[in-house]
Short mmCIF file of C-alpha atoms (C1' of nucleotides) in Angstrom, two decimals:
data_model
loop_
_atom_site.label_atom_id
_atom_site.label_comp_id
_atom_site.label_asym_id
_atom_site.label_seq_id
_atom_site.Cartn_x
_atom_site.Cartn_y
_atom_site.Cartn_z
CA UNK A 293 0.00 0.00 0.00
CA UNK A 294 2.89 2.28 0.86
CA UNK A 295 4.55 1.30 -2.33
CA UNK A 296 1.31 1.96 -4.15
CA UNK A 297 1.03 5.39 -2.58
CA UNK A 298 4.64 6.31 -3.28
CA UNK A 299 4.61 5.08 -6.82
CA UNK A 300 1.34 6.83 -7.53
CA UNK A 301 2.75 10.07 -6.10
CA UNK A 302 5.88 9.70 -8.18
CA UNK A 303 3.72 8.84 -11.14
CA UNK A 304 1.50 11.89 -10.75
CA UNK A 305 4.55 14.13 -10.39
CA UNK A 306 5.95 12.58 -13.53
CA UNK A 307 2.65 12.88 -15.28
CA UNK A 308 2.42 16.52 -14.23
CA UNK A 309 5.82 17.21 -15.69
CA UNK A 310 5.08 15.25 -18.84
CA UNK A 311 1.81 17.10 -19.23
CA UNK A 312 3.53 20.46 -18.80
CA UNK A 313 6.27 19.56 -21.25
CA UNK A 314 3.90 18.17 -23.86
CA UNK A 315 1.52 21.09 -23.57
CA UNK A 316 4.42 23.48 -24.12
CA UNK A 317 5.63 21.50 -27.12
CA UNK A 318 2.15 21.43 -28.62
CA UNK A 319 1.52 25.14 -28.00
CA UNK A 320 4.79 26.03 -29.67
CA UNK A 321 4.10 23.80 -32.66
CA UNK A 322 0.53 25.13 -32.90
CA UNK A 323 1.83 28.70 -32.95
CA UNK A 324 4.08 27.93 -35.91
CA UNK A 325 1.40 26.14 -37.93
CA UNK A 326 -1.52 28.47 -37.13
CA UNK A 327 0.77 31.39 -38.01
CA UNK A 328 1.24 30.09 -41.53
CA UNK A 329 -2.18 28.73 -42.40
CA UNK A 330 -4.61 30.50 -40.08
CA UNK A 331 -7.22 28.74 -38.01
CA UNK A 332 -9.15 27.07 -40.78
CA UNK A 333 -6.19 26.34 -43.01
CA UNK A 334 -4.41 24.47 -40.23
CA UNK A 335 -5.02 20.76 -39.60
CA UNK A 336 -4.55 19.00 -36.29
CA UNK A 337 -2.37 16.49 -38.12
CA UNK A 338 0.05 19.23 -39.17
CA UNK A 339 0.37 20.44 -35.58
CA UNK A 340 0.83 16.86 -34.37
CA UNK A 341 3.61 16.30 -36.92
CA UNK A 342 5.28 19.59 -35.97
CA UNK A 343 5.11 18.60 -32.31
CA UNK A 344 6.28 15.05 -32.97
CA UNK A 345 3.29 13.62 -31.12
CA UNK A 346 0.28 11.56 -32.17
CA UNK A 347 -2.75 13.58 -33.16
CA UNK A 348 -4.87 12.07 -30.41
CA UNK A 349 -2.60 13.69 -27.81
CA UNK A 350 -3.61 17.15 -28.94
CA UNK A 351 -7.23 16.27 -28.27
CA UNK A 352 -6.33 14.71 -24.97
CA UNK A 353 -4.54 17.86 -23.78
CA UNK A 354 -6.67 20.58 -25.34
CA UNK A 355 -10.00 18.97 -26.18
CA UNK A 356 -10.46 20.53 -29.60
CA UNK A 357 -8.90 22.73 -32.25
CA UNK A 358 -10.76 25.86 -31.15
CA UNK A 359 -9.49 25.62 -27.57
CA UNK A 360 -5.93 25.00 -28.70
CA UNK A 361 -6.14 28.09 -30.92
CA UNK A 362 -7.53 30.18 -28.07
CA UNK A 363 -4.74 29.08 -25.74
CA UNK A 364 -2.09 30.05 -28.28
CA UNK A 365 -3.72 33.38 -29.08
CA UNK A 366 -4.16 34.26 -25.42
CA UNK A 367 -0.44 34.08 -24.73
CA UNK A 368 0.39 36.07 -27.84
CA UNK A 369 -2.02 38.87 -27.02
CA UNK A 370 -0.34 39.60 -23.72
CA UNK A 371 3.07 39.78 -25.35
CA UNK A 372 1.69 41.89 -28.19
CA UNK A 373 0.25 44.46 -25.77
CA UNK A 374 3.09 44.50 -23.24
CA UNK A 375 5.43 46.96 -25.03
CA UNK A 376 2.82 49.73 -24.71
CA UNK A 377 3.58 49.90 -21.00
CA UNK A 378 6.85 51.61 -21.87
CA UNK A 379 4.94 54.79 -22.64
CA UNK A 380 4.68 56.58 -19.31
CA UNK A 381 3.61 60.19 -18.86
CA UNK A 382 6.28 60.97 -16.29
CA UNK A 383 9.16 59.50 -18.29
CA UNK A 384 11.32 61.16 -20.91
CA UNK A 385 9.56 61.10 -24.32
CA UNK A 386 12.54 59.99 -26.39
CA UNK A 387 13.56 57.30 -23.91
CA UNK A 388 9.99 56.02 -23.62
CA UNK A 389 9.47 55.93 -27.36
CA UNK A 390 12.82 54.27 -27.99
CA UNK A 391 11.94 51.66 -25.41
CA UNK A 392 8.48 51.07 -26.87
CA UNK A 393 9.50 50.83 -30.51
CA UNK A 394 12.60 48.84 -29.64
CA UNK A 395 10.40 46.25 -27.95
CA UNK A 396 8.07 46.11 -30.96
CA UNK A 397 10.96 45.46 -33.36
CA UNK A 398 12.47 42.89 -31.03
CA UNK A 399 9.13 41.09 -30.94
CA UNK A 400 9.10 40.92 -34.74
CA UNK A 401 12.55 39.40 -34.91
CA UNK A 402 12.33 37.16 -31.87
CA UNK A 403 8.77 35.86 -32.24
CA UNK A 404 7.86 36.17 -35.92
CA UNK A 405 5.40 33.27 -35.70
CA UNK A 406 3.52 34.98 -32.89
CA UNK A 407 3.34 38.17 -34.93
CA UNK A 408 2.12 36.30 -38.01
CA UNK A 409 -0.51 34.42 -36.04
CA UNK A 410 -1.84 37.70 -34.69
CA UNK A 411 -1.80 39.14 -38.22
CA UNK A 412 -3.71 36.13 -39.50
CA UNK A 413 -6.33 36.51 -36.79
CA UNK A 414 -6.89 40.17 -37.73
CA UNK A 415 -6.86 39.46 -41.47
CA UNK A 416 -9.53 36.83 -40.99
CA UNK A 417 -11.77 39.39 -39.34
CA UNK A 418 -10.57 38.99 -35.74
CA UNK A 419 -13.31 36.45 -34.94
CA UNK A 420 -11.75 35.74 -31.56
CA UNK A 421 -10.00 38.94 -30.46
CA UNK A 422 -12.46 41.48 -31.84
CA UNK A 423 -14.18 42.06 -28.47
CA UNK A 424 -10.81 42.57 -26.81
CA UNK A 425 -9.65 45.03 -29.47
CA UNK A 426 -12.77 47.13 -29.06
CA UNK A 427 -12.37 47.41 -25.31
CA UNK A 428 -8.89 46.73 -23.98
CA UNK A 429 -6.84 47.89 -26.99
CA UNK A 430 -9.20 50.79 -27.71
CA UNK A 431 -8.88 52.13 -24.16
CA UNK A 432 -5.16 51.49 -23.94
CA UNK A 433 -4.43 53.36 -27.17
CA UNK A 434 -6.68 56.26 -26.11
CA UNK A 435 -4.77 56.49 -22.86
CA UNK A 436 -1.33 56.31 -24.47
CA UNK A 437 -2.31 58.77 -27.21
CA UNK A 438 -3.20 61.26 -24.48
CA UNK A 439 0.33 60.91 -23.11
CA UNK A 440 1.76 61.70 -26.53
CA UNK A 441 -0.65 64.65 -26.84
CA UNK A 442 0.66 66.03 -23.54
CA UNK A 443 4.22 65.76 -24.79
CA UNK A 444 3.19 67.60 -27.95
CA UNK A 445 1.45 70.31 -25.92
CA UNK A 446 4.64 70.62 -23.88
CA UNK A 447 6.68 71.11 -27.06
CA UNK A 448 8.57 67.87 -26.56
CA UNK A 449 7.21 66.22 -29.72
CA UNK A 450 6.18 67.53 -33.10
CA UNK A 451 2.49 67.92 -33.83
CA UNK A 452 0.99 64.73 -35.23
CA UNK A 453 -2.05 62.46 -35.23
CA UNK A 454 -1.18 60.46 -32.14
CA UNK A 455 -3.74 57.71 -32.68
CA UNK A 456 -2.67 57.01 -36.25
CA UNK A 457 0.91 57.22 -35.04
CA UNK A 458 0.32 53.87 -33.34
CA UNK A 459 -0.97 52.33 -36.56
CA UNK A 460 2.22 53.49 -38.24
CA UNK A 461 4.51 52.11 -35.54
CA UNK A 462 2.69 48.77 -35.51
CA UNK A 463 2.82 48.38 -39.28
CA UNK A 464 6.42 49.57 -39.68
CA UNK A 465 7.69 47.14 -37.08
CA UNK A 466 5.42 44.16 -37.64
CA UNK A 467 6.10 44.13 -41.36
CA UNK A 468 9.52 42.61 -40.60
CA UNK A 469 7.78 39.54 -39.17
CA UNK A 470 4.58 39.37 -41.18
CA UNK A 471 6.07 40.15 -44.60
CA UNK A 472 9.41 38.59 -43.79
CA UNK A 473 9.37 36.52 -46.98
CA UNK A 474 8.67 39.46 -49.24
CA UNK A 475 11.43 41.47 -47.58
CA UNK A 476 13.90 38.61 -47.91
CA UNK A 477 12.98 38.31 -51.59
CA UNK A 478 13.61 42.01 -52.20
CA UNK A 479 16.83 42.12 -50.18
CA UNK A 480 17.99 38.98 -51.95
CA UNK A 481 19.34 37.59 -48.71
CA UNK A 482 18.25 36.17 -45.42
CA UNK A 483 16.52 38.93 -43.47
CA UNK A 484 17.07 37.05 -40.23
CA UNK A 485 20.79 37.72 -39.95
CA UNK A 486 22.00 40.03 -37.20
CA UNK A 487 23.20 42.52 -39.81
CA UNK A 488 19.87 42.63 -41.58
CA UNK A 489 18.07 43.12 -38.28
CA UNK A 490 20.40 45.94 -37.27
CA UNK A 491 19.84 47.69 -40.59
CA UNK A 492 16.07 47.34 -40.28
CA UNK A 493 16.13 48.61 -36.71
CA UNK A 494 18.25 51.61 -37.67
CA UNK A 495 15.86 52.45 -40.48
CA UNK A 496 12.78 52.23 -38.27
CA UNK A 497 14.32 54.48 -35.62
CA UNK A 498 15.44 56.89 -38.30
CA UNK A 499 11.86 57.19 -39.57
CA UNK A 500 10.49 57.35 -36.05
CA UNK A 501 12.65 60.25 -34.91
CA UNK A 502 11.93 62.21 -38.06
CA UNK A 503 8.19 61.71 -37.58
CA UNK A 504 8.44 62.77 -33.95
CA UNK A 505 10.86 65.61 -34.64
CA UNK A 506 13.46 64.14 -32.30
CA UNK A 507 16.35 63.65 -34.73
CA UNK A 508 18.73 66.07 -33.07
CA UNK A 509 20.42 64.90 -29.92
CA UNK A 510 18.23 66.08 -27.08
CA UNK B 238 -31.20 24.85 -91.07
CA UNK B 239 -30.93 28.63 -91.25
CA UNK B 240 -32.87 28.83 -88.07
CA UNK B 241 -30.55 26.28 -86.54
CA UNK B 242 -27.50 28.27 -87.59
CA UNK B 243 -28.92 31.58 -86.44
CA UNK B 244 -30.07 30.24 -83.13
CA UNK B 245 -26.77 28.49 -82.50
CA UNK B 246 -24.89 31.72 -83.26
CA UNK B 247 -27.16 33.67 -80.96
CA UNK B 248 -26.75 30.95 -78.39
CA UNK B 249 -22.97 30.96 -78.54
CA UNK B 250 -22.90 34.75 -78.25
CA UNK B 251 -25.18 34.48 -75.27
CA UNK B 252 -23.10 31.73 -73.78
CA UNK B 253 -19.99 33.80 -74.28
CA UNK B 254 -21.54 36.67 -72.44
CA UNK B 255 -22.86 34.41 -69.70
CA UNK B 256 -19.44 32.85 -69.35
CA UNK B 257 -17.77 36.25 -69.10
CA UNK B 258 -20.32 37.50 -66.58
CA UNK B 259 -20.15 34.38 -64.45
CA UNK B 260 -16.38 34.25 -64.49
CA UNK B 261 -16.27 37.86 -63.33
CA UNK B 262 -18.79 37.16 -60.56
CA UNK B 263 -16.84 34.11 -59.43
CA UNK B 264 -13.46 35.90 -59.50
CA UNK B 265 -14.85 38.74 -57.44
CA UNK B 266 -16.41 36.37 -54.91
CA UNK B 267 -13.23 34.30 -54.78
CA UNK B 268 -11.17 37.41 -54.07
CA UNK B 269 -13.36 38.24 -51.07
CA UNK B 270 -13.30 34.74 -49.60
CA UNK B 271 -9.62 33.94 -50.28
CA UNK B 272 -8.76 37.32 -48.74
CA UNK B 273 -10.36 36.35 -45.45
CA UNK B 274 -9.41 32.68 -45.11
CA UNK B 275 -6.36 32.18 -47.31
CA UNK B 276 -6.05 29.43 -49.88
CA UNK B 277 -6.41 26.45 -47.59
CA UNK B 278 -8.94 28.00 -45.26
CA UNK B 279 -11.29 28.79 -48.12
CA UNK B 280 -13.83 26.24 -49.39
CA UNK B 281 -15.27 26.13 -52.87
CA UNK B 282 -18.71 26.06 -51.26
CA UNK B 283 -18.07 29.42 -49.59
CA UNK B 284 -17.05 30.97 -52.90
CA UNK B 285 -20.07 29.44 -54.62
CA UNK B 286 -22.38 30.87 -51.95
CA UNK B 287 -20.70 34.29 -52.19
CA UNK B 288 -21.12 34.18 -55.98
CA UNK B 289 -24.71 32.92 -55.78
CA UNK B 290 -23.90 30.01 -58.08
CA UNK B 291 -23.80 26.26 -57.61
CA UNK B 292 -20.43 24.87 -56.61
CA UNK B 293 -20.19 22.76 -59.75
CA UNK B 294 -20.07 25.93 -61.84
CA UNK B 295 -16.79 26.99 -60.30
CA UNK B 296 -15.25 23.71 -61.41
CA UNK B 297 -16.81 24.05 -64.81
CA UNK B 298 -15.29 27.51 -65.35
CA UNK B 299 -11.95 27.17 -63.58
CA UNK B 300 -11.27 23.45 -63.29
CA UNK B 301 -10.01 23.44 -59.73
CA UNK B 302 -9.39 25.53 -56.64
CA UNK B 303 -5.70 26.07 -57.40
CA UNK B 304 -6.40 27.53 -60.84
CA UNK B 305 -9.11 29.81 -59.51
CA UNK B 306 -6.70 31.08 -56.85
CA UNK B 307 -3.99 31.68 -59.44
CA UNK B 308 -6.37 33.64 -61.66
CA UNK B 309 -7.38 35.89 -58.76
CA UNK B 310 -3.80 36.40 -57.58
CA UNK B 311 -2.56 37.17 -61.07
CA UNK B 312 -4.88 40.14 -61.46
CA UNK B 313 -4.05 41.45 -58.01
CA UNK B 314 -0.29 41.29 -58.55
CA UNK B 315 -0.44 43.62 -61.52
CA UNK B 316 -2.47 46.17 -59.58
CA UNK B 317 -0.19 45.81 -56.57
CA UNK B 318 2.92 46.56 -58.64
CA UNK B 319 1.45 49.28 -60.88
CA UNK B 320 1.86 52.28 -58.52
CA UNK B 321 5.66 51.85 -58.58
CA UNK B 322 5.65 53.19 -62.12
CA UNK B 323 4.97 56.64 -60.71
CA UNK B 324 8.59 56.84 -59.59
CA UNK B 325 10.42 58.25 -62.56
CA UNK B 326 13.98 59.59 -62.50
CA UNK B 327 13.23 62.59 -64.66
CA UNK B 328 10.14 63.68 -62.70
CA UNK B 329 9.95 65.93 -59.68
CA UNK B 330 10.68 63.92 -56.48
CA UNK B 331 7.85 65.30 -54.39
CA UNK B 332 5.30 64.96 -57.17
CA UNK B 333 6.44 61.43 -57.99
CA UNK B 334 6.38 60.34 -54.37
CA UNK B 335 2.98 61.93 -53.75
CA UNK B 336 1.65 60.12 -56.80
CA UNK B 337 3.14 56.77 -55.74
CA UNK B 338 2.04 56.86 -52.13
CA UNK B 339 -1.35 58.30 -53.06
CA UNK B 340 -1.95 55.33 -55.33
CA UNK B 341 -0.89 52.89 -52.60
CA UNK B 342 -3.35 54.41 -50.12
CA UNK B 343 -6.10 54.50 -52.70
CA UNK B 344 -5.53 50.81 -53.38
CA UNK B 345 -5.95 50.05 -49.66
CA UNK B 346 -9.25 51.88 -49.46
CA UNK B 347 -10.65 50.90 -52.84
CA UNK B 348 -9.58 47.26 -53.00
CA UNK B 349 -9.09 46.11 -49.40
CA UNK B 350 -9.89 42.50 -50.30
CA UNK B 351 -7.18 42.46 -52.95
CA UNK B 352 -4.70 43.84 -50.44
CA UNK B 353 -5.70 41.28 -47.82
CA UNK B 354 -5.45 38.41 -50.29
CA UNK B 355 -1.93 39.48 -51.19
CA UNK B 356 -1.11 39.77 -47.48
CA UNK B 357 -2.47 36.28 -46.89
CA UNK B 358 -0.35 34.88 -49.70
CA UNK B 359 2.82 36.40 -48.21
CA UNK B 360 1.92 35.40 -44.64
CA UNK B 361 1.48 31.82 -45.77
CA UNK B 362 4.99 31.80 -47.16
CA UNK B 363 4.24 33.14 -50.67
CA UNK B 364 3.94 29.59 -52.11
CA UNK B 365 2.72 31.01 -55.43
CA UNK B 366 4.31 34.44 -55.82
CA UNK B 367 7.69 33.72 -54.25
CA UNK B 368 9.46 33.28 -57.60
CA UNK B 369 7.98 36.52 -58.87
CA UNK B 370 9.01 38.43 -55.76
CA UNK B 371 12.60 37.23 -56.06
CA UNK B 372 12.90 38.35 -59.66
CA UNK B 373 10.36 40.95 -60.79
CA UNK B 374 9.81 42.74 -57.46
CA UNK B 375 13.46 42.43 -56.46
CA UNK B 376 14.63 44.05 -59.70
CA UNK B 377 11.91 46.69 -59.70
CA UNK B 378 12.70 47.82 -56.16
CA UNK B 379 16.45 47.89 -56.91
CA UNK B 380 15.76 50.10 -59.91
CA UNK B 381 13.40 52.45 -58.05
CA UNK B 382 15.72 52.64 -55.04
CA UNK B 383 18.46 53.85 -57.39
CA UNK B 384 16.19 56.68 -58.49
CA UNK B 385 15.67 57.70 -54.86
CA UNK B 386 19.43 57.46 -54.28
CA UNK B 387 20.00 59.85 -57.18
CA UNK B 388 17.55 62.33 -55.69
CA UNK B 389 19.37 62.05 -52.36
CA UNK B 390 22.74 62.59 -54.05
CA UNK B 391 21.23 65.65 -55.74
CA UNK B 392 20.14 67.02 -52.37
CA UNK B 393 16.48 66.71 -53.22
CA UNK B 394 15.73 64.14 -50.53
CA UNK B 395 17.11 63.53 -47.06
CA UNK B 396 19.57 60.70 -46.58
CA UNK B 397 17.81 57.41 -45.89
CA UNK B 398 17.83 53.67 -46.51
CA UNK B 399 15.97 53.71 -49.82
CA UNK B 400 15.28 49.96 -49.96
CA UNK B 401 13.79 49.83 -46.48
CA UNK B 402 11.88 52.99 -47.35
CA UNK B 403 9.73 50.85 -49.62
CA UNK B 404 9.00 48.38 -46.83
CA UNK B 405 7.88 51.33 -44.71
CA UNK B 406 5.63 52.79 -47.40
CA UNK B 407 4.07 49.40 -48.13
CA UNK B 408 3.37 48.65 -44.49
CA UNK B 409 2.11 52.14 -43.59
CA UNK B 410 -0.37 52.18 -46.44
CA UNK B 411 -1.42 48.53 -46.58
CA UNK B 412 -2.16 48.44 -42.87
CA UNK B 413 -5.35 50.40 -43.60
CA UNK B 414 -6.63 47.47 -45.66
CA UNK B 415 -5.01 44.48 -43.97
CA UNK B 416 -5.57 45.55 -40.36
CA UNK B 417 -8.74 47.43 -41.13
CA UNK B 418 -10.63 45.65 -38.36
CA UNK B 419 -8.06 46.44 -35.71
CA UNK B 420 -7.98 50.09 -36.78
CA UNK B 421 -11.78 50.33 -36.72
CA UNK B 422 -11.77 48.80 -33.23
CA UNK B 423 -9.26 51.35 -31.97
CA UNK B 424 -10.93 54.32 -33.66
CA UNK B 425 -14.28 53.11 -32.35
CA UNK B 426 -15.92 53.94 -35.64
CA UNK B 427 -16.11 52.78 -39.21
CA UNK B 428 -12.73 53.33 -40.80
CA UNK B 429 -14.30 53.21 -44.24
CA UNK B 430 -15.97 56.60 -44.09
CA UNK B 431 -14.61 59.38 -46.30
CA UNK B 432 -13.57 61.35 -43.23
CA UNK B 433 -11.63 58.46 -41.74
CA UNK B 434 -9.89 57.87 -45.07
CA UNK B 435 -8.97 61.54 -45.39
CA UNK B 436 -7.52 61.56 -41.88
CA UNK B 437 -5.49 58.41 -42.56
CA UNK B 438 -4.22 59.80 -45.86
CA UNK B 439 -3.20 63.07 -44.24
CA UNK B 440 -1.33 61.20 -41.53
CA UNK B 441 0.53 58.99 -43.98
CA UNK B 442 1.62 61.96 -46.10
CA UNK B 443 2.64 63.81 -42.97
CA UNK B 444 4.92 60.93 -41.97
CA UNK B 445 6.17 60.51 -45.52
CA UNK B 446 7.28 64.12 -45.97
CA UNK B 447 9.00 64.16 -42.60
CA UNK B 448 10.91 60.99 -43.46
CA UNK B 449 11.89 62.42 -46.84
CA UNK B 450 12.63 65.87 -45.49
CA UNK B 451 10.10 67.46 -47.82
CA UNK B 452 7.76 69.07 -45.29
CA UNK B 453 8.38 72.69 -46.23
CA UNK B 454 6.84 73.91 -49.42
CA UNK B 455 9.60 73.60 -51.94
"C1'" DG C 104 -1.32 8.83 -19.46
"C1'" DT C 105 -0.67 7.28 -24.27
"C1'" DC C 106 -1.85 6.04 -28.90
"C1'" DT C 107 -4.16 2.87 -32.53
"C1'" DA C 108 -8.15 2.31 -34.84
"C1'" DT C 109 -12.31 4.11 -36.20
"C1'" DA C 110 -16.68 6.91 -36.50
"C1'" DT C 111 -18.55 10.95 -38.59
"C1'" DC C 112 -18.53 14.83 -41.29
"C1'" DT C 113 -17.10 17.92 -44.84
"C1'" DA C 114 -13.93 18.99 -48.45
"C1'" DG C 115 -12.75 18.97 -53.61
"C1'" DA C 116 -14.08 17.10 -57.66
"C1'" DT C 117 -17.04 14.82 -61.26
"C1'" DA C 118 -20.72 12.11 -63.78
"C1'" DG C 119 -24.72 12.54 -65.89
"C1'" DA C 120 -29.62 14.40 -66.11
"C1'" DC C 121 -31.61 18.44 -68.00
"C1'" DG D 19 -24.18 25.48 -70.74
"C1'" DT D 20 -26.16 24.33 -66.08
"C1'" DC D 21 -26.79 21.96 -61.79
"C1'" DT D 22 -28.23 17.73 -58.84
"C1'" DA D 23 -26.46 13.82 -56.95
"C1'" DT D 24 -22.57 11.38 -55.70
"C1'" DC D 25 -17.66 9.67 -55.29
"C1'" DT D 26 -13.41 9.75 -52.70
"C1'" DA D 27 -10.13 11.79 -49.71
"C1'" DG D 28 -9.03 13.92 -45.73
"C1'" DA D 29 -10.69 16.52 -41.75
"C1'" DT D 30 -12.09 16.60 -36.52
"C1'" DA D 31 -12.99 13.94 -32.87
"C1'" DT D 32 -13.38 9.79 -29.89
"C1'" DA D 33 -13.57 4.96 -28.11
"C1'" DG D 34 -11.00 1.68 -26.24
"C1'" DA D 35 -6.64 -1.22 -26.07
"C1'" DC D 36 -2.34 -0.77 -23.76
#
DNA sequence: GTCTATATCTAGATAGAC
DNA sequence: GTCTATCTAGATATAGAC
């Protein structure tokens, strides 16, 4: 009985770890596949192959395709929104903006699949995240745009449309993940090298400072 | 016999017109559906429903899904590339650029489905257009970047990375079609109204002239 | 917990009536 | 030329052996 207890404890610990590991493997594989083919274009078999696990395991861990997609998207959303926190009213405008945009570019280069999955979700009409965009993102952008407006009123930033400014930053930075393949085709080389990333980053900051009127050393 | 001849001629003319009409209806419906769900996420049934025709007709006119997709993409590619022709070495830089970027924005607002379909194709790894991007687009951008470089050398434009400049213009303008839903969610209103389009256009030009150093009236 | 085998449904495609 | 009815393949999902 003791042996039974011990072995079942050891077993459940093992099972817990196996479950955690497998779930992580599946989520990562799902991110890659959903990113390429979107929700409907992706098959559970593709994800299973990418994860190196039998298809039935995905159903065992996540129940169905919809739930697996939601779990993946949930994680991505948090990471997509996080950089916005860099914009703080009391901080220095140039430092804040550099921090914010730097994080957006880093996200594109470090988690291109996550960026593409998010892009796919929006392209397909945001069936899942639409409610969140209309509330959480809407409010967050309104709040951050007010901060930029204050900086403009204080003469620290050039006059601009602060709401559309976010659309421009998002598109400029995300394009390096979402349109990666087009960019690589035009550059005629791998756009994932350190050099290529540095050049892209320099260009984005160059554009950014000109738009904000912060080119000259402060 | 005369009657037979006449009626068969009339019939074939009619059939020709019906064919043309139906093909146009199907292509337009296919563009809308492929734009939302990508190649694999789209079903022939969806396109048939969107076109208001039986599914079998699509196969009758286009053979298979692949061919239908190619036909749609083919048309879009030409329209996607066309604006680049505005950039001409002998023309005035500001006029040329205004013309080019104006056409890109117009494309986003007038043919959002076409833009989204192209975006979907790239996101999914450009399985169809990859060869074209590596040759036609690669060469075209190299050629147009040289024109910008000349203008910079002539002091007519601020120093910048002219290749990445194209990535920035594409992303800034296309975002209004591709991420339409996200933008509408943030703005809290329909982004397809004339007012919203005018505001977006003004913002894009504002950014553009600052990046190019062409803000002041020349 | 894991995975093979299978049930059920829906996709692309086509044959054949009209 | 058009469209109903149907074939076959491949999808999601699950039951049940291990």
